[in-house]
mmCIF file of C-alpha atoms and ligand atoms in Angstrom:
data_model
loop_
_atom_site.group_PDB
_atom_site.id
_atom_site.type_symbol
_atom_site.label_atom_id
_atom_site.label_comp_id
_atom_site.label_asym_id
_atom_site.label_seq_id
_atom_site.Cartn_x
_atom_site.Cartn_y
_atom_site.Cartn_z
ATOM 1 C CA MET C 1 1.784 -19.150 0.944
ATOM 2 C CA SER C 2 4.315 -16.503 0.314
ATOM 3 C CA ASN C 3 6.052 -14.935 3.065
ATOM 4 C CA ILE C 4 6.251 -11.320 1.509
ATOM 5 C CA THR C 5 3.700 -8.633 0.539
ATOM 6 C CA PHE C 6 4.066 -5.122 -0.646
ATOM 7 C CA THR C 7 2.653 -1.724 0.909
ATOM 8 C CA MET C 8 2.316 1.723 0.476
ATOM 9 C CA ILE C 9 1.672 4.479 2.936
ATOM 10 C CA LYS C 10 -0.778 6.761 0.757
ATOM 11 C CA PRO C 11 -0.094 10.600 0.502
ATOM 12 C CA ASP C 12 -3.307 11.291 2.847
ATOM 13 C CA ALA C 13 -1.477 9.201 5.532
ATOM 14 C CA VAL C 14 1.674 10.753 4.748
ATOM 15 C CA ALA C 15 0.494 14.425 4.880
ATOM 16 C CA ASN C 16 -1.487 13.878 7.793
ATOM 17 C CA GLY C 17 1.621 12.814 9.915
ATOM 18 C CA HIS C 18 0.864 9.271 10.384
ATOM 19 C CA ILE C 19 4.130 7.303 8.788
ATOM 20 C CA GLY C 20 5.572 6.645 12.003
ATOM 21 C CA LYS C 21 2.510 5.240 13.769
ATOM 22 C CA ILE C 22 1.483 2.982 10.749
ATOM 23 C CA LEU C 23 5.081 1.714 10.606
ATOM 24 C CA ASP C 24 5.210 0.782 14.176
ATOM 25 C CA GLN C 25 1.764 -0.950 13.763
ATOM 26 C CA ILE C 26 3.181 -2.891 10.998
ATOM 27 C CA THR C 27 6.422 -3.946 12.678
ATOM 28 C CA THR C 28 4.241 -4.514 16.198
ATOM 29 C CA ALA C 29 2.071 -6.893 14.250
ATOM 30 C CA GLY C 30 5.472 -8.928 13.417
ATOM 31 C CA TYR C 31 6.702 -7.705 9.835
ATOM 32 C CA GLN C 32 10.363 -7.349 9.109
ATOM 33 C CA ILE C 33 10.529 -4.347 6.570
ATOM 34 C CA THR C 34 13.010 -5.685 3.951
ATOM 35 C CA ALA C 35 12.962 -2.629 1.629
ATOM 36 C CA MET C 36 11.875 0.949 1.826
ATOM 37 C CA LYS C 37 11.554 4.006 0.311
ATOM 38 C CA TYR C 38 10.178 7.698 0.605
ATOM 39 C CA ILE C 39 9.247 9.060 -2.961
ATOM 40 C CA HIS C 40 6.651 11.136 -5.118
ATOM 41 C CA LEU C 41 5.467 8.942 -7.914
ATOM 42 C CA THR C 42 5.101 10.384 -11.431
ATOM 43 C CA GLU C 43 1.854 10.156 -13.322
ATOM 44 C CA LYS C 44 3.236 7.365 -15.362
ATOM 45 C CA THR C 45 4.736 5.190 -12.585
ATOM 46 C CA ALA C 46 1.182 5.285 -10.662
ATOM 47 C CA GLY C 47 -0.781 4.778 -13.849
ATOM 48 C CA GLU C 48 1.380 1.616 -14.493
ATOM 49 C CA PHE C 49 1.342 0.683 -11.096
ATOM 50 C CA TYR C 50 -2.575 0.644 -11.124
ATOM 51 C CA ALA C 51 -2.942 -0.254 -14.574
ATOM 52 C CA VAL C 52 -4.822 -3.606 -13.495
ATOM 53 C CA HIS C 53 -7.786 -0.999 -12.463
ATOM 54 C CA SER C 54 -7.491 1.124 -15.916
ATOM 55 C CA GLU C 55 -10.866 0.308 -16.880
ATOM 56 C CA ARG C 56 -12.379 0.932 -13.145
ATOM 57 C CA PRO C 57 -14.527 4.427 -13.154
ATOM 58 C CA PHE C 58 -12.040 5.431 -10.274
ATOM 59 C CA TYR C 59 -8.741 4.705 -12.266
ATOM 60 C CA LYS C 60 -8.319 8.657 -13.260
ATOM 61 C CA ASP C 61 -9.165 10.022 -9.789
ATOM 62 C CA LEU C 62 -6.884 6.990 -8.267
ATOM 63 C CA VAL C 63 -3.710 8.134 -10.068
ATOM 64 C CA SER C 64 -4.325 11.821 -9.457
ATOM 65 C CA PHE C 65 -4.523 10.926 -5.744
ATOM 66 C CA MET C 66 -1.524 8.944 -5.745
ATOM 67 C CA VAL C 67 0.679 11.600 -7.137
ATOM 68 C CA SER C 68 -0.704 14.429 -4.856
ATOM 69 C CA GLY C 69 2.183 13.904 -2.453
ATOM 70 C CA PRO C 70 4.861 11.647 -1.355
ATOM 71 C CA ILE C 71 4.391 8.231 -0.413
ATOM 72 C CA VAL C 72 6.440 5.482 1.344
ATOM 73 C CA ALA C 73 6.713 2.186 -0.317
ATOM 74 C CA ALA C 74 8.000 -0.947 1.356
ATOM 75 C CA VAL C 75 8.555 -4.857 1.238
ATOM 76 C CA LEU C 76 7.324 -6.452 4.241
ATOM 77 C CA LYS C 77 8.320 -10.140 5.428
ATOM 78 C CA LYS C 78 6.243 -12.323 7.606
ATOM 79 C CA GLU C 79 4.681 -15.842 7.624
ATOM 80 C CA ASN C 80 1.304 -15.489 5.831
ATOM 81 C CA ALA C 81 2.420 -12.035 4.739
ATOM 82 C CA VAL C 82 -0.490 -11.123 2.169
ATOM 83 C CA ALA C 83 -3.709 -12.479 3.826
ATOM 84 C CA ASP C 84 -2.373 -11.177 7.436
ATOM 85 C CA PHE C 85 -1.538 -7.831 5.926
ATOM 86 C CA ARG C 86 -5.239 -7.466 4.349
ATOM 87 C CA THR C 87 -6.501 -8.156 8.026
ATOM 88 C CA LEU C 88 -4.300 -5.653 9.449
ATOM 89 C CA ILE C 89 -5.280 -2.600 7.204
ATOM 90 C CA GLY C 90 -8.969 -3.517 6.976
ATOM 91 C CA ALA C 91 -11.536 -3.007 4.366
ATOM 92 C CA THR C 92 -11.093 -0.662 1.233
ATOM 93 C CA ASP C 93 -13.758 1.383 2.442
ATOM 94 C CA PRO C 94 -12.570 2.665 5.982
ATOM 95 C CA SER C 95 -16.142 2.988 7.250
ATOM 96 C CA LYS C 96 -16.453 -0.854 6.816
ATOM 97 C CA ALA C 97 -12.847 -1.693 8.208
ATOM 98 C CA GLU C 98 -12.460 -3.403 11.395
ATOM 99 C CA PRO C 99 -11.887 -1.208 14.680
ATOM 100 C CA GLY C 100 -8.358 -0.991 15.385
ATOM 101 C CA THR C 101 -7.161 -1.552 11.453
ATOM 102 C CA ILE C 102 -4.972 0.725 9.958
ATOM 103 C CA ARG C 103 -7.716 2.060 7.736
ATOM 104 C CA ASN C 104 -10.033 2.385 10.337
ATOM 105 C CA LEU C 105 -7.540 4.095 12.435
ATOM 106 C CA TYR C 106 -6.046 6.743 9.691
ATOM 107 C CA ALA C 107 -8.432 6.818 6.271
ATOM 108 C CA LYS C 108 -11.062 9.170 5.893
ATOM 109 C CA SER C 109 -12.650 8.055 2.655
ATOM 110 C CA ILE C 110 -12.618 4.988 0.020
ATOM 111 C CA ASP C 111 -10.048 6.896 -2.154
ATOM 112 C CA ALA C 112 -7.827 8.340 0.171
ATOM 113 C CA ASN C 113 -7.435 5.396 2.464
ATOM 114 C CA ALA C 114 -4.121 5.493 3.993
ATOM 115 C CA VAL C 115 -2.301 2.206 2.744
ATOM 116 C CA HIS C 116 -2.136 -0.248 -0.173
ATOM 117 C CA GLY C 117 -1.607 -4.184 0.522
ATOM 118 C CA SER C 118 -0.990 -6.528 -2.217
ATOM 119 C CA ASP C 119 -3.853 -8.920 -2.940
ATOM 120 C CA SER C 120 -2.305 -12.026 -3.576
ATOM 121 C CA ASP C 121 1.562 -13.517 -3.473
ATOM 122 C CA GLU C 122 1.556 -13.230 -7.109
ATOM 123 C CA ASN C 123 0.582 -9.429 -7.076
ATOM 124 C CA ALA C 124 2.888 -9.150 -4.014
ATOM 125 C CA ALA C 125 6.215 -10.296 -6.091
ATOM 126 C CA ILE C 126 5.231 -8.090 -8.884
ATOM 127 C CA GLU C 127 4.640 -4.870 -7.276
ATOM 128 C CA ALA C 128 7.952 -5.400 -4.772
ATOM 129 C CA SER C 129 9.957 -5.839 -7.983
ATOM 130 C CA PHE C 130 8.100 -2.810 -9.784
ATOM 131 C CA PHE C 131 9.312 -0.783 -6.971
ATOM 132 C CA PHE C 132 12.820 -2.118 -5.873
ATOM 133 C CA SER C 133 15.841 -3.596 -7.241
ATOM 134 C CA ASN C 134 17.341 -6.631 -5.973
ATOM 135 C CA LEU C 135 20.133 -4.092 -4.618
ATOM 136 C CA GLU C 136 17.526 -2.313 -2.697
ATOM 137 C CA ARG C 137 15.896 -5.574 -1.012
ATOM 138 C CA PHE C 138 17.597 -7.065 2.343
HETATM 139 P P1 LIG L 1 -7.596 -2.494 -1.896
HETATM 140 O O1 LIG L 1 -6.486 -1.007 -2.127
HETATM 141 O O2 LIG L 1 -8.466 -2.555 -0.888
HETATM 142 O O3 LIG L 1 -6.777 -3.658 -2.670
HETATM 143 P P2 LIG L 1 -8.671 -2.101 -4.850
HETATM 144 O O4 LIG L 1 -10.087 -2.545 -5.122
HETATM 145 O O5 LIG L 1 -7.563 -2.930 -5.560
HETATM 146 O O6 LIG L 1 -8.711 -2.114 -3.483
HETATM 147 O O7 LIG L 1 -8.596 -0.640 -5.370
HETATM 148 C C1 LIG L 1 -7.154 0.052 -5.404
HETATM 149 C C2 LIG L 1 -7.525 1.482 -4.767
HETATM 150 O O8 LIG L 1 -8.409 2.124 -5.478
HETATM 151 C C3 LIG L 1 -8.313 1.532 -3.248
HETATM 152 O O9 LIG L 1 -7.386 1.258 -2.421
HETATM 153 C C4 LIG L 1 -8.670 3.028 -3.617
HETATM 154 O O10 LIG L 1 -7.719 3.803 -2.981
HETATM 155 C C5 LIG L 1 -9.015 2.932 -4.636
HETATM 156 N N1 LIG L 1 -10.700 2.693 -4.856
HETATM 157 C C6 LIG L 1 -11.170 1.640 -4.765
HETATM 158 N N2 LIG L 1 -12.633 1.444 -5.073
HETATM 159 C C7 LIG L 1 -12.867 2.477 -5.290
HETATM 160 C C8 LIG L 1 -14.120 3.593 -5.285
HETATM 161 O O11 LIG L 1 -15.331 2.864 -5.536
HETATM 162 N N3 LIG L 1 -13.872 4.899 -5.365
HETATM 163 C C9 LIG L 1 -12.902 5.427 -5.382
HETATM 164 N N4 LIG L 1 -11.542 4.847 -5.435
HETATM 165 C C10 LIG L 1 -11.712 3.409 -4.991
HETATM 166 MG MG1 LIG L 2 -6.011 -4.060 -4.344
#
Protein backbone atom coordinates (compact mmCIF):
# COMPACT_ATOMS: atom_id res chain seq x y z
CA MET A 1 0.00 0.00 0.00
CA SER A 2 1.51 3.27 -1.15
CA ASN A 3 0.89 6.67 0.41
CA ILE A 4 0.78 8.84 -2.70
CA THR A 5 -1.58 9.42 -5.59
CA PHE A 6 -1.56 11.81 -8.53
CA THR A 7 -4.46 14.07 -9.52
CA MET A 8 -5.38 16.66 -12.11
CA ILE A 9 -8.20 19.17 -11.87
CA LYS A 10 -9.33 18.96 -15.50
CA PRO A 11 -10.10 21.89 -17.86
CA ASP A 12 -13.88 21.75 -17.24
CA ALA A 13 -13.55 22.13 -13.46
CA VAL A 14 -10.91 24.86 -13.83
CA ALA A 15 -13.07 26.78 -16.34
CA ASN A 16 -16.11 26.47 -14.07
CA GLY A 17 -14.24 28.02 -11.14
CA HIS A 18 -14.00 24.89 -9.00
CA ILE A 19 -10.25 24.76 -8.22
CA GLY A 20 -10.63 26.13 -4.70
CA LYS A 21 -13.57 23.95 -3.69
CA ILE A 22 -11.95 20.78 -5.06
CA LEU A 23 -8.62 21.46 -3.31
CA ASP A 24 -10.54 22.17 -0.10
CA GLN A 25 -12.40 18.86 -0.37
CA ILE A 26 -9.12 17.05 -0.99
CA THR A 27 -7.30 18.56 1.99
CA THR A 28 -10.37 18.20 4.23
CA ALA A 29 -10.29 14.47 3.36
CA GLY A 30 -6.81 14.33 4.93
CA TYR A 31 -4.50 14.65 1.91
CA GLN A 32 -1.32 16.69 2.09
CA ILE A 33 -0.36 18.38 -1.21
CA THR A 34 3.31 17.47 -1.78
CA ALA A 35 3.62 18.96 -5.30
CA MET A 36 1.39 21.20 -7.39
CA LYS A 37 1.38 23.16 -10.67
CA TYR A 38 -1.09 25.12 -12.80
CA ILE A 39 -0.32 24.48 -16.47
CA HIS A 40 -1.77 24.21 -19.96
CA LEU A 41 -0.88 20.80 -21.43
CA THR A 42 0.34 20.44 -25.01
CA GLU A 43 -1.11 17.76 -27.34
CA LYS A 44 2.18 15.89 -27.05
CA THR A 45 2.20 15.87 -23.26
CA ALA A 46 -1.49 14.98 -22.93
CA GLY A 47 -1.09 12.25 -25.58
CA GLU A 48 1.86 10.75 -23.72
CA PHE A 49 0.11 10.92 -20.37
CA TYR A 50 -2.93 9.03 -21.73
CA ALA A 51 -0.93 6.72 -24.04
CA VAL A 52 -2.33 3.75 -22.09
CA HIS A 53 -5.72 4.65 -23.62
CA SER A 54 -4.41 5.15 -27.20
CA GLU A 55 -6.45 2.22 -28.56
CA ARG A 56 -9.72 3.34 -26.93
CA PRO A 57 -12.32 5.04 -29.16
CA PHE A 58 -12.38 8.15 -26.96
CA TYR A 59 -8.57 8.74 -26.97
CA LYS A 60 -8.52 11.57 -29.52
CA ASP A 61 -11.42 13.39 -27.85
CA LEU A 62 -9.81 12.88 -24.44
CA VAL A 63 -6.52 14.48 -25.58
CA SER A 64 -8.41 17.38 -27.25
CA PHE A 65 -10.38 17.96 -24.07
CA MET A 66 -7.29 17.87 -21.85
CA VAL A 67 -5.61 20.62 -23.94
CA SER A 68 -8.76 22.78 -24.13
CA GLY A 69 -7.70 24.85 -21.12
CA PRO A 70 -5.33 24.89 -18.15
CA ILE A 71 -5.27 22.17 -15.51
CA VAL A 72 -3.98 21.83 -11.96
CA ALA A 73 -1.70 18.82 -11.39
CA ALA A 74 -0.80 17.65 -7.90
CA VAL A 75 0.75 14.85 -5.89
CA LEU A 76 -1.24 13.94 -2.79
CA LYS A 77 -0.04 12.11 0.31
CA LYS A 78 -2.11 10.12 2.78
CA GLU A 79 -2.32 6.56 4.02
CA ASN A 80 -4.07 4.34 1.40
CA ALA A 81 -3.92 7.33 -0.99
CA VAL A 82 -4.87 5.64 -4.29
CA ALA A 83 -7.94 3.70 -3.18
CA ASP A 84 -9.29 6.41 -0.87
CA PHE A 85 -8.90 9.02 -3.62
CA ARG A 86 -10.87 6.89 -6.10
CA THR A 87 -13.65 6.78 -3.49
CA LEU A 88 -13.41 10.56 -2.98
CA ILE A 89 -13.72 11.35 -6.72
CA GLY A 90 -16.44 8.78 -7.56
CA ALA A 91 -17.15 6.83 -10.75
CA THR A 92 -15.72 7.84 -14.15
CA ASP A 93 -19.27 8.59 -15.33
CA PRO A 94 -20.51 11.37 -13.01
CA SER A 95 -24.13 10.21 -13.38
CA LYS A 96 -23.00 7.03 -11.57
CA ALA A 97 -20.80 8.79 -8.98
CA GLU A 98 -21.93 8.59 -5.34
CA PRO A 99 -23.53 11.75 -3.89
CA GLY A 100 -20.94 14.09 -2.39
CA THR A 101 -18.05 12.78 -4.48
CA ILE A 102 -16.02 15.32 -6.47
CA ARG A 103 -17.33 14.05 -9.81
CA ASN A 104 -20.91 13.98 -8.51
CA LEU A 105 -20.58 17.59 -7.36
CA TYR A 106 -18.55 19.14 -10.19
CA ALA A 107 -18.59 16.96 -13.34
CA LYS A 108 -21.12 17.10 -16.14
CA SER A 109 -20.18 14.17 -18.43
CA ILE A 110 -18.03 11.04 -18.72
CA ASP A 111 -15.41 12.87 -20.80
CA ALA A 112 -15.41 16.20 -18.93
CA ASN A 113 -15.35 14.62 -15.50
CA ALA A 114 -13.58 17.27 -13.37
CA VAL A 115 -10.66 15.26 -11.98
CA HIS A 116 -8.11 12.54 -12.64
CA GLY A 117 -7.03 10.05 -9.99
CA SER A 118 -4.36 7.35 -10.34
CA ASP A 119 -5.68 3.78 -10.56
CA SER A 120 -2.76 1.97 -8.86
CA ASP A 121 0.33 2.61 -6.75
CA GLU A 122 2.51 1.84 -9.76
CA ASN A 123 0.71 4.37 -11.97
CA ALA A 124 0.68 6.97 -9.18
CA ALA A 125 4.49 6.82 -9.09
CA ILE A 126 4.77 6.96 -12.90
CA GLU A 127 2.30 9.85 -13.21
CA ALA A 128 3.82 11.89 -10.37
CA SER A 129 7.29 11.68 -11.89
CA PHE A 130 5.90 12.43 -15.39
CA PHE A 131 4.81 15.86 -14.09
CA PHE A 132 7.25 16.68 -11.28
CA SER A 133 11.01 16.53 -10.78
CA ASN A 134 12.41 15.67 -7.34
CA LEU A 135 13.09 19.39 -6.82
CA GLU A 136 9.36 20.11 -7.16
CA ARG A 137 8.24 17.52 -4.61
CA PHE A 138 8.09 18.09 -0.88
P1 LIG B 1 -10.78 7.20 -14.76
O1 LIG B 1 -10.39 8.65 -15.04
O2 LIG B 1 -12.00 7.13 -13.88
O3 LIG B 1 -9.64 6.38 -14.23
P2 LIG B 1 -10.39 5.87 -17.31
O4 LIG B 1 -11.13 4.66 -17.75
O5 LIG B 1 -8.96 5.71 -16.89
O6 LIG B 1 -11.24 6.58 -16.16
O7 LIG B 1 -10.46 6.91 -18.51
C1 LIG B 1 -9.63 8.06 -18.54
C2 LIG B 1 -10.47 9.27 -18.90
O8 LIG B 1 -10.95 9.10 -20.23
C3 LIG B 1 -11.73 9.47 -18.07
O9 LIG B 1 -11.50 10.15 -16.86
C4 LIG B 1 -12.59 10.28 -19.00
O10 LIG B 1 -12.17 11.67 -19.01
C5 LIG B 1 -12.25 9.66 -20.34
N1 LIG B 1 -13.20 8.59 -20.68
C6 LIG B 1 -13.28 7.37 -20.14
N2 LIG B 1 -14.27 6.63 -20.70
C7 LIG B 1 -14.83 7.43 -21.62
C8 LIG B 1 -15.92 7.24 -22.54
O11 LIG B 1 -16.54 6.20 -22.61
N3 LIG B 1 -16.20 8.32 -23.34
C9 LIG B 1 -15.52 9.49 -23.29
N4 LIG B 1 -14.49 9.70 -22.43
C10 LIG B 1 -14.15 8.69 -21.60
MG1 LIG C 1 -7.85 5.93 -15.16
